Coordinates of C-alpha atoms and ligand atoms in Angstrom, one line a residue:
X1 CA 9.1 12.3 -14.2
X2 CA 6.9 12.7 -18.0
X3 CA 4.2 10.1 -19.4
X4 CA 6.3 8.2 -21.6
X5 CA 8.9 7.0 -18.2
X6 CA 8.6 4.0 -16.8
X7 CA 7.8 4.6 -13.1
X8 CA 10.8 2.7 -10.5
X9 CA 8.8 1.2 -7.6
X10 CA 10.1 0.2 -4.4
X11 CA 7.8 -2.1 -2.6
X12 CA 8.4 -2.4 1.6
X13 CA 7.3 -5.5 3.5
X14 CA 7.0 -6.6 6.9
X15 CA 4.8 -9.9 6.3
X16 CA 4.1 -12.4 3.6
X17 CA 3.4 -10.3 1.2
X18 CA 0.3 -11.3 -1.0
X19 CA -0.5 -7.7 -1.7
X20 CA 3.2 -7.2 -3.3
X21 CA 2.3 -10.5 -4.3
X22 CA -0.5 -9.1 -6.6
X23 CA 1.8 -6.0 -7.7
X24 CA 4.5 -8.3 -8.9
X25 CA 1.6 -10.8 -11.1
X26 CA 0.3 -7.1 -12.2
X27 CA 3.7 -5.4 -13.6
X28 CA 6.6 -8.0 -13.5
X29 CA 5.0 -10.8 -15.3
X30 CA 4.3 -9.0 -19.0
X31 CA 6.6 -5.6 -18.5
X32 CA 4.6 -3.4 -17.8
X33 CA 5.4 -0.5 -20.3
X34 CA 5.2 2.0 -17.6
X35 CA 5.6 0.0 -14.4
X36 CA 8.4 -1.5 -13.0
X37 CA 8.9 -3.2 -9.6
X38 CA 12.6 -2.4 -8.8
X39 CA 13.5 -3.2 -5.5
X40 CA 11.8 -4.7 -2.9
X41 CA 12.7 -4.0 1.4
X42 CA 12.1 -6.1 3.9
X43 CA 12.3 -5.1 7.7
X44 CA 13.8 -8.4 8.2
X45 CA 14.4 -11.9 7.6
X46 CA 12.5 -14.7 7.3
X47 CA 9.6 -13.2 5.9
X48 CA 6.9 -14.9 3.0
X49 CA 7.5 -11.4 1.1
X50 CA 11.3 -11.7 0.3
X51 CA 10.5 -15.4 -1.8
X52 CA 7.7 -13.9 -3.6
X53 CA 10.0 -11.1 -4.7
X54 CA 13.2 -13.5 -5.6
X55 CA 10.6 -15.7 -7.7
X56 CA 10.4 -12.8 -9.6
X57 CA 13.6 -11.8 -9.9
X58 CA 13.3 -8.6 -7.8
X59 CA 16.2 -7.5 -6.2
X60 CA 15.4 -7.8 -2.0
X61 CA 17.3 -5.6 0.8
X62 CA 16.8 -6.1 4.0
X63 CA 16.8 -3.7 7.4
X64 CA 20.0 -4.7 8.9
X65 CA 19.4 -4.6 12.5
X66 CA 20.5 -1.9 14.6
X67 CA 21.0 0.6 11.1
X68 CA 20.4 3.9 11.3
X69 CA 17.3 3.7 9.0
X70 CA 16.9 7.0 7.7
X71 CA 20.3 6.9 6.1
X72 CA 19.7 3.2 5.2
X73 CA 16.5 3.8 3.9
X74 CA 17.5 6.9 1.6
X75 CA 20.2 5.0 0.4
X76 CA 18.0 2.2 -0.6
X77 CA 15.4 4.4 -2.5
X78 CA 17.8 6.4 -4.2
X79 CA 19.6 3.3 -5.4
X80 CA 16.9 2.2 -7.2
X81 CA 15.7 4.9 -8.1
X82 CA 12.2 4.6 -6.8
X83 CA 9.8 7.1 -8.0
X84 CA 7.1 5.4 -6.2
X85 CA 7.1 4.0 -2.3
X86 CA 4.3 1.8 -2.0
X87 CA 4.5 0.5 2.1
X88 CA 2.3 -3.1 1.3
X89 CA 1.7 -4.8 5.0
X90 CA 5.3 -2.4 6.5
X91 CA 5.3 -2.5 10.1
X92 CA 8.3 0.2 10.8
X93 CA 7.9 3.7 11.2
X94 CA 9.6 5.4 8.7
X95 CA 11.8 8.0 9.5
X96 CA 10.7 11.9 9.3
X97 CA 13.6 12.5 7.3
X98 CA 12.5 9.8 4.3
X99 CA 8.9 10.8 4.7
X100 CA 9.4 14.2 3.7
X101 CA 12.3 13.4 1.0
X102 CA 9.4 11.2 -0.9
X103 CA 6.4 13.1 -0.3
X104 CA 3.7 12.5 -2.5
X105 CA 5.7 9.5 -3.6
X106 CA 4.8 7.2 -0.4
X107 CA 1.8 5.3 -0.5
X108 CA 0.5 3.0 2.6
X109 CA -1.9 0.3 2.6
X110 CA -4.4 -0.2 5.5
X111 CA -6.9 -2.8 6.4
X112 CA -9.5 -0.3 7.1
X113 CA -11.5 2.7 6.3
X114 CA -9.6 5.2 8.2
X115 CA -9.3 7.4 10.1
X116 CA -11.2 4.7 12.0
X117 CA -9.2 1.5 13.1
X118 CA -6.2 3.0 12.4
X119 CA -2.8 4.3 14.5
X120 CA -0.5 2.8 16.1
X121 CA -1.4 -1.0 17.2
X122 CA -3.6 -0.6 14.7
X123 CA -2.1 -3.8 12.0
X124 CA -2.6 -7.3 11.0
X125 CA -5.1 -9.2 13.0
X126 CA -5.9 -6.3 15.9
X127 CA -7.4 -4.3 12.9
X128 CA -10.3 -6.7 12.5
X129 CA -10.5 -7.9 15.9
X130 CA -11.4 -4.1 16.6
X131 CA -13.7 -3.9 13.9
X132 CA -15.5 -6.7 15.4
X133 CA -15.3 -5.8 19.1
X134 CA -16.8 -2.5 17.8
X135 CA -19.8 -4.0 16.4
X136 CA -18.6 -1.7 12.9
X137 CA -21.0 -3.4 9.7
X138 CA -18.9 -2.1 7.3
X139 CA -15.0 -2.2 7.3
X140 CA -13.1 -2.1 4.1
X141 CA -9.5 -0.7 2.7
X142 CA -8.3 2.8 2.5
X143 CA -4.9 3.3 0.4
X144 CA -3.7 7.0 1.5
X145 CA 0.2 9.1 1.0
X146 CA 2.2 8.9 4.1
X147 CA 3.1 11.7 6.5
X148 CA 4.8 11.9 9.4
X149 CA 1.9 10.2 11.4
X150 CA 0.8 6.8 11.5
X151 CA -2.3 6.0 9.2
X152 CA -2.7 9.9 8.9
X153 CA -1.8 10.8 5.3
X154 CA -4.5 12.7 3.1
X155 CA -6.7 9.4 1.8
X156 CA -6.2 8.9 -2.0
X157 CA -9.2 6.3 -2.0
X158 CA -11.4 3.6 0.3
X159 CA -13.2 0.6 -0.6
X160 CA -16.2 -0.8 1.7
X161 CA -15.7 -4.3 2.4
X162 CA -18.9 -5.5 4.5
X163 CA -19.1 -7.2 8.1
X164 CA -20.7 -10.7 7.8
X165 CA -22.7 -12.3 10.2
X166 CA -20.3 -15.1 12.0
X167 CA -17.2 -13.1 11.0
X168 CA -14.3 -14.0 12.8
X169 CA -11.0 -12.0 12.3
X170 CA -9.3 -14.2 10.2
X171 CA -12.5 -14.3 7.6
X172 CA -12.8 -11.0 7.9
X173 CA -9.2 -10.5 6.8
X174 CA -9.2 -12.7 4.2
X175 CA -12.7 -10.4 2.6
X176 CA -10.3 -7.4 3.0
X177 CA -7.3 -9.0 1.7
X178 CA -9.0 -9.7 -1.5
X179 CA -9.9 -6.0 -1.9
X180 CA -6.4 -5.5 -1.1
X181 CA -5.2 -7.1 -3.9
X182 CA -7.4 -5.3 -6.5
X183 CA -6.8 -1.8 -5.4
X184 CA -3.5 -1.9 -4.8
X185 CA -2.2 -2.5 -8.4
X186 CA -4.8 -0.4 -9.8
X187 CA -3.6 2.9 -7.4
X188 CA -0.2 2.4 -9.2
X189 CA -1.0 2.0 -12.3
X190 CA -3.2 5.3 -11.7
X191 CA -0.4 6.5 -10.1
X192 CA 2.5 6.0 -12.9
X193 CA -0.5 7.0 -15.7
X194 CA -0.7 10.4 -13.8
X195 CA -4.1 10.2 -12.7
X196 CA -3.5 11.7 -8.8
X197 CA -1.1 13.4 -7.3
X198 CA -0.2 15.2 -3.8
X199 CA -1.0 19.1 -3.8
X200 CA 1.0 21.9 -2.2
X201 CA -1.5 21.9 0.7
X202 CA -1.3 18.0 1.4
X203 CA -4.5 17.3 -0.5
X204 CA -4.8 14.4 -3.1
X205 CA -6.2 15.4 -6.1
X206 CA -7.6 13.1 -9.4
X207 CA -7.0 14.5 -12.7
X208 CA -10.0 12.2 -13.7
X209 CA -13.2 12.1 -11.8
X210 CA -13.1 10.1 -8.7
X211 CA -16.7 7.8 -8.3
X212 CA -17.8 6.0 -5.3
X213 CA -19.4 3.9 -7.8
X214 CA -16.3 2.6 -8.9
X215 CA -15.0 2.0 -5.3
X216 CA -18.0 -0.2 -4.7
X217 CA -17.5 -2.2 -8.1
X218 CA -14.0 -2.9 -7.6
X219 CA -15.0 -3.7 -4.0
X220 CA -17.7 -6.2 -4.7
X221 CA -16.2 -7.8 -7.6
X222 CA -13.3 -9.5 -5.3
X223 CA -15.6 -11.5 -3.8
Ligands
LIG301 C1 -2.6 -6.1 4.7 O1 -3.7 -6.4 5.3 C2 -2.2 -4.7 4.7 O2 -3.1 -3.8 4.6 C3 -2.0 -4.4 6.2 O3 -0.7 -5.7 5.8 C4 -0.9 -6.8 5.5 C5 -0.3 -7.2 4.8 O4 -0.4 -8.5 4.1 N1 -1.1 -3.5 6.1 P1 0.5 -8.9 3.0 O5 1.6 -8.9 4.0 O6 0.5 -7.7 1.8 O7 -0.1 -10.1 3.0

């Protein structure tokens, strides 16, 4: 993709879609010259994310029950010309063929500091409950490229979030979510602007320096 093109983004969702909303607010309100959300793919009917997409006039596809997900997903992503696929609260495994076809072009956001508190079963409240049960004092947000293993691909960025006295899973989730809403649109922009990518060895390469301080600033600003 050349830097003068618009990046078509497909966002895959399974839940309320607040991360989708953050992306839509950033890029669809006033059309951003580099990024367009061209399709939202929902894993089932009736989820909050669908209404958010429709409010912005973005086409929504709902995974048909029983459809072969690999063929169906690939068809959908090809049809909307996705240059970047964003898993924003998507709970289904991505079939290996689709992972391979979109290697280096598919990212996921996870509400903890991977590799801690990730993997099968670690989604939604379960993540924050596990963080609290274990007594961790710092959690956060991870954005990573998607590979064949759940929550495992090369890490693009991480943002720390403190665990505070008296937190329960809901309070912690909402503190983490605020950070997610700041960082995910920023990472989509950075990808569109060619600031990072996945190299042939499967490592993330930033074309500008990645400062830890920048991550702390973005995370702290969300409080
Ligand atoms: C977020 O915490 C995201 O990190 C996780 O699922 C949650 C989705 O929330 N993968 P929402 O649907 O974006 O509101």
